[in-house]
Amino acid sequence: MTITTLKPETAAQAADAVRWALSAGEPLEILGSGSRRGLGRPVQAGHALDLSGLSGVVAYEPEELVLTALAGTPMATIRDMLADRGQHLAFEPPAIDGDGCGEGGGTLGGLVASGLAGPRRISAGSARDHTLGIAGVSGRGEAYKGGGKVVKNVTGYDMPKLMAGSFGTLTALTEITVKVLPAPEDTATLLLFGLDDAAAVGLLDRALRSPYEVSGAAHLPAGIAARSGVAGVAGAGGAVTLVRVEGFGPSVAARVAMLREELRADAVLDRGCSLAIWREVRDAVWFGGVASADPHPNPPPPSAGEGALPMTHRSPSTAPAGEGRGGGTGDSHLWKLSVPPSAGPATVAAIRRTLDVEVFYDWGGGLVWLEAPPESATAIRGALSAGGHATLVRAPDAVRAATDVFQPLPGPLMALSRRVKDGFDPKGILNPGRMYAGL
């Protein structure tokens, strides 16, 4: 199919493009940089609306912790601007499709539209929680704004939160306001070695319930840990459980000391290697075809602390043969399972009764990254007896077109989704079928 690309340079031109598509009955694929094109179902449209021309920061108020930018603004621009003022997007957006997404790649519009969050979601919330205001064009051809530029805005329908995670199916976003927060001054990660999945999830639950403000809680089974570019993780010789603490330097040191004694941790990673390991967790780099978007993959080697292993870092993309990122063929698909944390290990065990899979756990066990053979959807979703949902994150276009990429919705929820879609896009011209076939 030959695709004609429309590239507006202003919000008014974007509105004109949508109105043209509406009058002509021509569906549009909504794009920024295209970095998240592999997420969701492929869009069947003869025209693409490329919003990358709507670029630039409209307003940045560091003291008010608010940033407004046009939807096509590169995330690299925003990341660097925030870093200059010691701030960041606290929900830690991941790069999980190998195309430079996350906080360092793609566009702000794509980031919000995909609604993804990284390891810090357990403490800072999701992309939806940090989206304060939006402007865009609905499938009716109507330009509108929703939300505002304050952290608390309770007037009317919460449009910004509805748009976060809508994958461009409701509105072509033209401008976005997000909440920003101070970046942590220091970070450290406690390591515990050799725990099985159930014991690790139980320990992570203890850590998260503690008063020590844990901001990351993950478990790497032995096969995954061995592929890490952080020597203190890869050299552990077995499974590694990670507990992250962030904040002001003296506070981090005090909390780490107390947690280390309480959890009987085996070692502690300092800031440099903590940043490296959590990038790996955030971006699921151990599964084939996934590349971290961080522009500084090799932090300086940290000095060894008391009781610490020699913690150097090696970029997974340059690891020696046999120590790399795993699953590097096209013969496996990447899934993301959101489950009750306590049910994570049992869910994986049920899947492993019929499938050969590799996994690791984030969000204290509530997020399971899973690499599985093709044609595994039925077995994976059939194992969710304790509740939750499974999303196919990476697979070839033909597979994503024929598979329920997102968890199938019960009848009442699908009916509600159709009503919302009809309210914003009654003719179905914006990213038709991106989330669900026929919607």
Short mmCIF file of N, CA, C and O in Angstrom, two decimals, residues 311-432:
data_model
loop_
_atom_site.label_atom_id
_atom_site.label_comp_id
_atom_site.label_asym_id
_atom_site.label_seq_id
_atom_site.Cartn_x
_atom_site.Cartn_y
_atom_site.Cartn_z
N MET A 311 31.78 -3.59 40.84
CA MET A 311 30.59 -3.30 40.05
C MET A 311 30.94 -2.46 38.83
O MET A 311 30.81 -1.25 38.84
N THR A 312 31.40 -3.06 37.77
CA THR A 312 31.60 -2.34 36.52
C THR A 312 30.41 -2.60 35.62
O THR A 312 29.65 -3.53 35.85
N HIS A 313 30.28 -1.79 34.59
CA HIS A 313 29.14 -1.90 33.71
C HIS A 313 29.60 -2.09 32.28
O HIS A 313 30.54 -1.47 31.83
N ARG A 314 28.92 -2.98 31.58
CA ARG A 314 29.19 -3.22 30.16
C ARG A 314 27.87 -3.08 29.43
O ARG A 314 26.87 -3.68 29.82
N SER A 315 27.84 -2.28 28.38
CA SER A 315 26.61 -2.11 27.62
C SER A 315 26.16 -3.45 27.06
O SER A 315 26.94 -4.17 26.44
N PRO A 316 24.89 -3.84 27.27
CA PRO A 316 24.43 -5.13 26.74
C PRO A 316 24.58 -5.24 25.24
O PRO A 316 24.75 -6.32 24.71
N SER A 317 24.53 -4.12 24.53
CA SER A 317 24.62 -4.18 23.07
C SER A 317 26.01 -4.54 22.60
O SER A 317 26.19 -4.91 21.45
N THR A 318 27.01 -4.46 23.48
CA THR A 318 28.37 -4.78 23.07
C THR A 318 28.93 -5.94 23.89
O THR A 318 30.12 -6.16 23.92
N ALA A 319 28.05 -6.67 24.56
CA ALA A 319 28.52 -7.79 25.38
C ALA A 319 29.11 -8.88 24.49
O ALA A 319 28.70 -9.07 23.36
N PRO A 320 30.09 -9.62 25.03
CA PRO A 320 30.67 -10.69 24.25
C PRO A 320 29.64 -11.74 23.86
O PRO A 320 28.59 -11.86 24.48
N ALA A 321 29.96 -12.51 22.85
CA ALA A 321 29.05 -13.57 22.41
C ALA A 321 28.71 -14.49 23.57
O ALA A 321 29.56 -14.87 24.35
N GLY A 322 27.44 -14.85 23.63
CA GLY A 322 27.00 -15.74 24.70
C GLY A 322 26.61 -15.01 25.95
O GLY A 322 26.04 -15.60 26.85
N GLU A 323 26.90 -13.69 26.05
CA GLU A 323 26.53 -12.94 27.24
C GLU A 323 25.59 -11.80 26.88
O GLU A 323 25.35 -10.90 27.65
N GLY A 324 25.08 -11.84 25.67
CA GLY A 324 24.32 -10.70 25.18
C GLY A 324 22.89 -10.67 25.64
O GLY A 324 22.56 -11.05 26.74
N ARG A 325 22.02 -10.27 24.73
CA ARG A 325 20.72 -9.83 25.16
C ARG A 325 19.65 -10.87 25.01
O ARG A 325 18.50 -10.66 25.37
N GLY A 326 19.98 -12.01 24.47
CA GLY A 326 19.03 -13.10 24.47
C GLY A 326 17.94 -12.97 23.44
O GLY A 326 17.54 -11.90 23.05
N GLY A 327 17.43 -14.10 22.98
CA GLY A 327 16.29 -14.11 22.09
C GLY A 327 16.47 -13.26 20.86
O GLY A 327 15.52 -12.68 20.37
N GLY A 328 17.65 -13.16 20.33
CA GLY A 328 17.92 -12.23 19.25
C GLY A 328 17.35 -12.63 17.91
O GLY A 328 17.58 -11.96 16.93
N THR A 329 16.60 -13.73 17.82
CA THR A 329 15.99 -14.12 16.55
C THR A 329 14.58 -13.58 16.49
O THR A 329 14.05 -13.03 17.44
N GLY A 330 13.94 -13.76 15.37
CA GLY A 330 12.56 -13.34 15.23
C GLY A 330 11.59 -14.44 15.63
O GLY A 330 10.42 -14.39 15.28
N ASP A 331 12.05 -15.45 16.32
CA ASP A 331 11.23 -16.62 16.63
C ASP A 331 10.55 -16.51 17.98
O ASP A 331 9.99 -17.50 18.46
N SER A 332 10.56 -15.38 18.61
CA SER A 332 9.89 -15.22 19.89
C SER A 332 9.21 -13.86 19.94
O SER A 332 9.59 -12.94 19.22
N HIS A 333 8.19 -13.78 20.78
CA HIS A 333 7.41 -12.56 20.93
C HIS A 333 7.53 -12.05 22.35
O HIS A 333 7.67 -12.84 23.30
N LEU A 334 7.44 -10.76 22.51
CA LEU A 334 7.57 -10.14 23.82
C LEU A 334 6.20 -9.75 24.35
O LEU A 334 5.42 -9.07 23.67
N TRP A 335 5.91 -10.19 25.58
CA TRP A 335 4.64 -9.92 26.24
C TRP A 335 4.90 -9.16 27.54
O TRP A 335 5.94 -9.31 28.17
N LYS A 336 3.90 -8.40 27.93
CA LYS A 336 3.91 -7.71 29.21
C LYS A 336 2.64 -8.10 29.95
O LYS A 336 1.52 -7.87 29.49
N LEU A 337 2.82 -8.71 31.12
CA LEU A 337 1.68 -9.17 31.93
C LEU A 337 1.56 -8.30 33.16
O LEU A 337 2.53 -8.12 33.90
N SER A 338 0.39 -7.74 33.39
CA SER A 338 0.10 -7.00 34.62
C SER A 338 -0.81 -7.87 35.47
O SER A 338 -1.93 -8.21 35.05
N VAL A 339 -0.33 -8.26 36.63
CA VAL A 339 -1.04 -9.20 37.49
C VAL A 339 -0.95 -8.73 38.94
O VAL A 339 -0.11 -7.88 39.28
N PRO A 340 -1.78 -9.25 39.83
CA PRO A 340 -1.55 -8.99 41.25
C PRO A 340 -0.15 -9.48 41.62
O PRO A 340 0.22 -10.61 41.25
N PRO A 341 0.67 -8.67 42.29
CA PRO A 341 2.06 -9.07 42.53
C PRO A 341 2.22 -10.46 43.13
O PRO A 341 3.10 -11.22 42.71
N SER A 342 1.38 -10.80 44.08
CA SER A 342 1.51 -12.10 44.72
C SER A 342 1.21 -13.25 43.76
O SER A 342 1.61 -14.40 44.01
N ALA A 343 0.52 -12.95 42.66
CA ALA A 343 0.15 -14.00 41.71
C ALA A 343 1.17 -14.17 40.59
O ALA A 343 1.04 -15.10 39.79
N GLY A 344 2.16 -13.28 40.53
CA GLY A 344 3.12 -13.34 39.43
C GLY A 344 3.82 -14.68 39.27
O GLY A 344 3.77 -15.28 38.19
N PRO A 345 4.48 -15.21 40.32
CA PRO A 345 5.18 -16.49 40.17
C PRO A 345 4.25 -17.64 39.79
O PRO A 345 4.62 -18.49 38.96
N ALA A 346 3.05 -17.70 40.37
CA ALA A 346 2.12 -18.78 40.04
C ALA A 346 1.64 -18.67 38.59
O ALA A 346 1.47 -19.68 37.90
N THR A 347 1.45 -17.45 38.12
CA THR A 347 1.05 -17.24 36.73
C THR A 347 2.14 -17.73 35.78
O THR A 347 1.87 -18.42 34.79
N VAL A 348 3.38 -17.38 36.09
CA VAL A 348 4.49 -17.85 35.25
C VAL A 348 4.60 -19.37 35.29
O VAL A 348 4.82 -20.02 34.26
N ALA A 349 4.43 -19.96 36.47
CA ALA A 349 4.50 -21.41 36.58
C ALA A 349 3.42 -22.08 35.73
O ALA A 349 3.68 -23.11 35.08
N ALA A 350 2.23 -21.49 35.71
CA ALA A 350 1.15 -22.06 34.90
C ALA A 350 1.48 -21.96 33.41
O ALA A 350 1.22 -22.90 32.64
N ILE A 351 2.06 -20.85 33.00
CA ILE A 351 2.45 -20.70 31.59
C ILE A 351 3.52 -21.70 31.22
O ILE A 351 3.51 -22.29 30.13
N ARG A 352 4.45 -21.93 32.13
CA ARG A 352 5.57 -22.83 31.84
C ARG A 352 5.15 -24.29 31.75
O ARG A 352 5.94 -25.13 31.31
N ARG A 353 3.94 -24.61 32.15
CA ARG A 353 3.48 -26.00 31.99
C ARG A 353 3.32 -26.37 30.52
O ARG A 353 3.39 -27.54 30.17
N THR A 354 3.10 -25.35 29.68
CA THR A 354 2.90 -25.63 28.25
C THR A 354 3.86 -24.88 27.35
O THR A 354 3.98 -25.22 26.17
N LEU A 355 4.54 -23.86 27.85
CA LEU A 355 5.40 -23.04 27.00
C LEU A 355 6.79 -22.91 27.59
O LEU A 355 6.95 -22.88 28.82
N ASP A 356 7.78 -22.81 26.71
CA ASP A 356 9.15 -22.52 27.13
C ASP A 356 9.32 -21.00 27.05
O ASP A 356 9.38 -20.43 25.96
N VAL A 357 9.38 -20.33 28.20
CA VAL A 357 9.42 -18.87 28.22
C VAL A 357 10.56 -18.39 29.11
O VAL A 357 11.06 -19.13 29.97
N GLU A 358 10.98 -17.16 28.86
CA GLU A 358 11.91 -16.48 29.74
C GLU A 358 11.20 -15.27 30.33
O GLU A 358 10.44 -14.58 29.63
N VAL A 359 11.45 -14.98 31.61
CA VAL A 359 10.73 -13.90 32.26
C VAL A 359 11.65 -13.13 33.20
O VAL A 359 12.71 -13.62 33.60
N PHE A 360 11.23 -11.92 33.54
CA PHE A 360 11.70 -11.26 34.75
C PHE A 360 10.56 -10.41 35.28
O PHE A 360 9.57 -10.15 34.58
N TYR A 361 10.68 -9.99 36.53
CA TYR A 361 9.59 -9.32 37.25
C TYR A 361 9.98 -7.88 37.59
O TYR A 361 11.10 -7.61 38.01
N ASP A 362 9.02 -6.98 37.45
CA ASP A 362 9.19 -5.60 37.90
C ASP A 362 7.96 -5.25 38.74
O ASP A 362 7.06 -6.07 38.93
N TRP A 363 7.93 -4.00 39.24
CA TRP A 363 6.81 -3.50 40.03
C TRP A 363 6.48 -4.45 41.21
O TRP A 363 5.33 -4.72 41.52
N GLY A 364 7.53 -4.98 41.85
CA GLY A 364 7.32 -5.85 42.99
C GLY A 364 6.70 -7.19 42.64
O GLY A 364 6.21 -7.90 43.53
N GLY A 365 6.71 -7.56 41.38
CA GLY A 365 6.09 -8.80 40.92
C GLY A 365 4.82 -8.57 40.13
O GLY A 365 4.31 -9.49 39.49
N GLY A 366 4.32 -7.34 40.12
CA GLY A 366 3.08 -7.05 39.43
C GLY A 366 3.21 -6.89 37.93
O GLY A 366 2.21 -6.92 37.21
N LEU A 367 4.44 -6.71 37.44
CA LEU A 367 4.69 -6.64 36.00
C LEU A 367 5.63 -7.77 35.63
O LEU A 367 6.73 -7.87 36.17
N VAL A 368 5.20 -8.62 34.73
CA VAL A 368 6.01 -9.73 34.26
C VAL A 368 6.34 -9.51 32.79
O VAL A 368 5.44 -9.45 31.94
N TRP A 369 7.62 -9.34 32.50
CA TRP A 369 8.08 -9.30 31.11
C TRP A 369 8.34 -10.74 30.69
O TRP A 369 9.05 -11.48 31.38
N LEU A 370 7.77 -11.13 29.55
CA LEU A 370 7.80 -12.55 29.18
C LEU A 370 8.08 -12.67 27.69
O LEU A 370 7.40 -12.06 26.86
N GLU A 371 9.10 -13.45 27.35
CA GLU A 371 9.41 -13.76 25.96
C GLU A 371 8.96 -15.19 25.70
O GLU A 371 9.37 -16.12 26.39
N ALA A 372 8.10 -15.35 24.69
CA ALA A 372 7.45 -16.64 24.46
C ALA A 372 7.51 -16.99 22.98
O ALA A 372 7.69 -16.12 22.12
N PRO A 373 7.32 -18.27 22.66
CA PRO A 373 7.26 -18.67 21.25
C PRO A 373 6.02 -18.07 20.58
O PRO A 373 5.09 -17.62 21.25
N PRO A 374 6.00 -18.06 19.25
CA PRO A 374 4.80 -17.60 18.55
C PRO A 374 3.58 -18.45 18.91
O PRO A 374 3.71 -19.55 19.43
N GLU A 375 2.41 -17.92 18.65
CA GLU A 375 1.14 -18.61 18.87
C GLU A 375 0.98 -19.03 20.32
O GLU A 375 0.55 -20.15 20.63
N SER A 376 1.33 -18.11 21.23
CA SER A 376 1.24 -18.41 22.66
C SER A 376 0.12 -17.64 23.36
O SER A 376 -0.05 -17.79 24.56
N ALA A 377 -0.63 -16.83 22.63
CA ALA A 377 -1.60 -15.94 23.27
C ALA A 377 -2.61 -16.71 24.11
O ALA A 377 -2.93 -16.31 25.25
N THR A 378 -3.14 -17.80 23.60
CA THR A 378 -4.17 -18.54 24.33
C THR A 378 -3.63 -19.08 25.64
O THR A 378 -4.28 -18.96 26.70
N ALA A 379 -2.43 -19.67 25.62
CA ALA A 379 -1.85 -20.23 26.84
C ALA A 379 -1.52 -19.14 27.84
O ALA A 379 -1.73 -19.30 29.04
N ILE A 380 -1.00 -18.02 27.35
CA ILE A 380 -0.61 -16.94 28.26
C ILE A 380 -1.84 -16.34 28.93
O ILE A 380 -1.90 -16.19 30.16
N ARG A 381 -2.84 -16.00 28.13
CA ARG A 381 -4.03 -15.38 28.71
C ARG A 381 -4.85 -16.38 29.52
O ARG A 381 -5.51 -16.01 30.49
N GLY A 382 -4.76 -17.65 29.17
CA GLY A 382 -5.46 -18.67 29.95
C GLY A 382 -4.88 -18.86 31.34
O GLY A 382 -5.54 -19.41 32.23
N ALA A 383 -3.63 -18.41 31.54
CA ALA A 383 -2.98 -18.56 32.85
C ALA A 383 -3.32 -17.43 33.81
O ALA A 383 -2.90 -17.46 34.97
N LEU A 384 -4.08 -16.43 33.35
CA LEU A 384 -4.37 -15.27 34.20
C LEU A 384 -5.59 -15.53 35.08
O LEU A 384 -6.51 -14.71 35.17
N SER A 385 -5.58 -16.64 35.76
CA SER A 385 -6.74 -17.01 36.59
C SER A 385 -6.92 -16.08 37.78
O SER A 385 -8.02 -15.93 38.30
N ALA A 386 -5.84 -15.46 38.24
CA ALA A 386 -5.92 -14.56 39.39
C ALA A 386 -6.26 -13.13 38.97
O ALA A 386 -6.26 -12.22 39.80
N GLY A 387 -6.54 -12.94 37.69
CA GLY A 387 -6.83 -11.60 37.20
C GLY A 387 -5.63 -10.99 36.53
O GLY A 387 -4.52 -11.53 36.53
N GLY A 388 -5.82 -9.81 35.94
CA GLY A 388 -4.74 -9.12 35.24
C GLY A 388 -4.97 -9.12 33.75
O GLY A 388 -6.02 -9.54 33.25
N HIS A 389 -3.96 -8.67 33.02
CA HIS A 389 -4.08 -8.63 31.57
C HIS A 389 -2.72 -8.81 30.93
O HIS A 389 -1.68 -8.54 31.55
N ALA A 390 -2.72 -9.29 29.70
CA ALA A 390 -1.50 -9.57 28.95
C ALA A 390 -1.51 -8.77 27.66
O ALA A 390 -2.50 -8.78 26.91
N THR A 391 -0.41 -8.07 27.38
CA THR A 391 -0.27 -7.25 26.19
C THR A 391 0.88 -7.76 25.34
O THR A 391 1.98 -7.98 25.85
N LEU A 392 0.63 -7.97 24.07
CA LEU A 392 1.68 -8.37 23.14
C LEU A 392 2.45 -7.11 22.75
O LEU A 392 1.93 -6.24 22.04
N VAL A 393 3.69 -7.00 23.21
CA VAL A 393 4.48 -5.78 23.03
C VAL A 393 5.25 -5.80 21.72
O VAL A 393 5.37 -4.77 21.05
N ARG A 394 5.79 -6.94 21.34
CA ARG A 394 6.59 -6.99 20.13
C ARG A 394 6.36 -8.29 19.39
O ARG A 394 6.49 -9.39 19.96
N ALA A 395 6.00 -8.17 18.12
CA ALA A 395 5.81 -9.31 17.22
C ALA A 395 5.75 -8.75 15.80
O ALA A 395 5.51 -7.55 15.61
N PRO A 396 5.94 -9.58 14.78
CA PRO A 396 5.83 -9.09 13.40
C PRO A 396 4.45 -8.50 13.12
O PRO A 396 3.46 -8.85 13.76
N ASP A 397 4.39 -7.63 12.11
CA ASP A 397 3.13 -6.97 11.77
C ASP A 397 2.01 -7.97 11.50
O ASP A 397 0.87 -7.77 11.94
N ALA A 398 2.31 -9.04 10.78
CA ALA A 398 1.27 -10.00 10.43
C ALA A 398 0.68 -10.65 11.68
O ALA A 398 -0.53 -10.91 11.74
N VAL A 399 1.53 -10.89 12.67
CA VAL A 399 1.04 -11.49 13.91
C VAL A 399 0.20 -10.49 14.68
O VAL A 399 -0.89 -10.82 15.19
N ARG A 400 0.65 -9.25 14.76
CA ARG A 400 -0.11 -8.24 15.50
C ARG A 400 -1.43 -7.93 14.83
O ARG A 400 -2.40 -7.54 15.49
N ALA A 401 -1.50 -8.10 13.52
CA ALA A 401 -2.76 -7.87 12.81
C ALA A 401 -3.77 -8.97 13.07
O ALA A 401 -4.99 -8.73 13.02
N ALA A 402 -3.29 -10.17 13.37
CA ALA A 402 -4.18 -11.32 13.54
C ALA A 402 -4.43 -11.68 15.00
O ALA A 402 -5.23 -12.58 15.28
N THR A 403 -3.76 -11.01 15.92
CA THR A 403 -3.82 -11.36 17.34
C THR A 403 -4.42 -10.21 18.14
O THR A 403 -4.27 -9.05 17.76
N ASP A 404 -5.10 -10.54 19.22
CA ASP A 404 -5.52 -9.50 20.17
C ASP A 404 -4.27 -9.00 20.88
O ASP A 404 -3.75 -9.66 21.80
N VAL A 405 -3.76 -7.85 20.47
CA VAL A 405 -2.55 -7.31 21.07
C VAL A 405 -2.80 -6.92 22.52
O VAL A 405 -2.02 -7.24 23.41
N PHE A 406 -3.91 -6.25 22.76
CA PHE A 406 -4.30 -5.89 24.12
C PHE A 406 -5.28 -6.93 24.66
O PHE A 406 -5.95 -7.63 23.89
N GLN A 407 -5.35 -7.02 25.97
CA GLN A 407 -6.24 -7.99 26.60
C GLN A 407 -7.68 -7.80 26.09
O GLN A 407 -8.21 -6.69 26.12
N PRO A 408 -8.31 -8.86 25.59
CA PRO A 408 -9.71 -8.73 25.14
C PRO A 408 -10.59 -8.19 26.25
O PRO A 408 -10.47 -8.60 27.41
N LEU A 409 -11.48 -7.28 25.90
CA LEU A 409 -12.33 -6.64 26.89
C LEU A 409 -13.63 -7.43 27.07
O LEU A 409 -14.21 -7.91 26.09
N PRO A 410 -14.12 -7.52 28.31
CA PRO A 410 -15.46 -8.08 28.52
C PRO A 410 -16.49 -7.24 27.77
O PRO A 410 -16.26 -6.05 27.49
N GLY A 411 -17.64 -7.83 27.48
CA GLY A 411 -18.67 -7.16 26.70
C GLY A 411 -19.01 -5.75 27.17
O GLY A 411 -19.01 -4.81 26.35
N PRO A 412 -19.29 -5.54 28.46
CA PRO A 412 -19.65 -4.19 28.90
C PRO A 412 -18.52 -3.17 28.69
O PRO A 412 -18.79 -2.02 28.32
N LEU A 413 -17.28 -3.59 28.93
CA LEU A 413 -16.16 -2.65 28.73
C LEU A 413 -15.93 -2.36 27.25
O LEU A 413 -15.60 -1.23 26.87
N MET A 414 -16.13 -3.36 26.39
CA MET A 414 -15.99 -3.11 24.96
C MET A 414 -17.09 -2.16 24.49
O MET A 414 -16.85 -1.26 23.67
N ALA A 415 -18.30 -2.34 25.02
CA ALA A 415 -19.39 -1.44 24.64
C ALA A 415 -19.08 -0.01 25.09
O ALA A 415 -19.34 0.95 24.35
N LEU A 416 -18.51 0.13 26.29
CA LEU A 416 -18.13 1.46 26.77
C LEU A 416 -17.04 2.05 25.89
O LEU A 416 -17.07 3.24 25.54
N SER A 417 -16.06 1.24 25.52
CA SER A 417 -14.98 1.72 24.65
C SER A 417 -15.53 2.18 23.30
O SER A 417 -15.08 3.19 22.75
N ARG A 418 -16.52 1.45 22.78
CA ARG A 418 -17.12 1.87 21.51
C ARG A 418 -17.84 3.21 21.65
O ARG A 418 -17.78 4.05 20.75
N ARG A 419 -18.51 3.41 22.77
CA ARG A 419 -19.21 4.68 22.97
C ARG A 419 -18.22 5.84 23.07
O ARG A 419 -18.47 6.93 22.54
N VAL A 420 -17.09 5.60 23.77
CA VAL A 420 -16.07 6.65 23.86
C VAL A 420 -15.49 6.94 22.49
O VAL A 420 -15.33 8.11 22.09
N LYS A 421 -15.16 5.89 21.74
CA LYS A 421 -14.64 6.07 20.38
C LYS A 421 -15.64 6.82 19.51
O LYS A 421 -15.27 7.77 18.78
N ASP A 422 -16.90 6.45 19.59
CA ASP A 422 -17.93 7.12 18.79
C ASP A 422 -18.06 8.59 19.18
O ASP A 422 -18.36 9.44 18.35
N GLY A 423 -17.85 8.89 20.48
CA GLY A 423 -17.96 10.27 20.92
C GLY A 423 -16.87 11.15 20.35
O GLY A 423 -17.13 12.32 20.02
N PHE A 424 -15.67 10.61 20.22
CA PHE A 424 -14.54 11.40 19.72
C PHE A 424 -14.33 11.24 18.22
O PHE A 424 -13.86 12.17 17.56
N ASP A 425 -14.64 10.06 17.70
CA ASP A 425 -14.27 9.74 16.32
C ASP A 425 -15.35 8.85 15.70
O ASP A 425 -15.12 7.66 15.43
N PRO A 426 -16.55 9.39 15.45
CA PRO A 426 -17.67 8.55 15.01
C PRO A 426 -17.44 7.89 13.66
O PRO A 426 -18.01 6.82 13.40
N LYS A 427 -16.63 8.47 12.80
CA LYS A 427 -16.38 7.89 11.48
C LYS A 427 -15.17 6.96 11.47
O LYS A 427 -14.84 6.37 10.43
N GLY A 428 -14.48 6.83 12.61
CA GLY A 428 -13.37 5.90 12.71
C GLY A 428 -12.20 6.24 11.81
O GLY A 428 -11.59 5.34 11.20
N ILE A 429 -11.81 7.53 11.76
CA ILE A 429 -10.71 7.91 10.85
C ILE A 429 -9.37 8.00 11.56
O ILE A 429 -8.33 8.08 10.91
N LEU A 430 -9.34 8.00 12.90
CA LEU A 430 -8.08 8.15 13.63
C LEU A 430 -7.56 6.79 14.09
O LEU A 430 -8.17 6.11 14.92
N ASN A 431 -6.44 6.38 13.52
CA ASN A 431 -5.80 5.10 13.90
C ASN A 431 -6.80 3.96 14.03
O ASN A 431 -6.85 3.28 15.06
N PRO A 432 -7.62 3.71 13.00
CA PRO A 432 -8.63 2.65 13.13
C PRO A 432 -7.98 1.28 13.38
O PRO A 432 -7.00 0.92 12.74
#
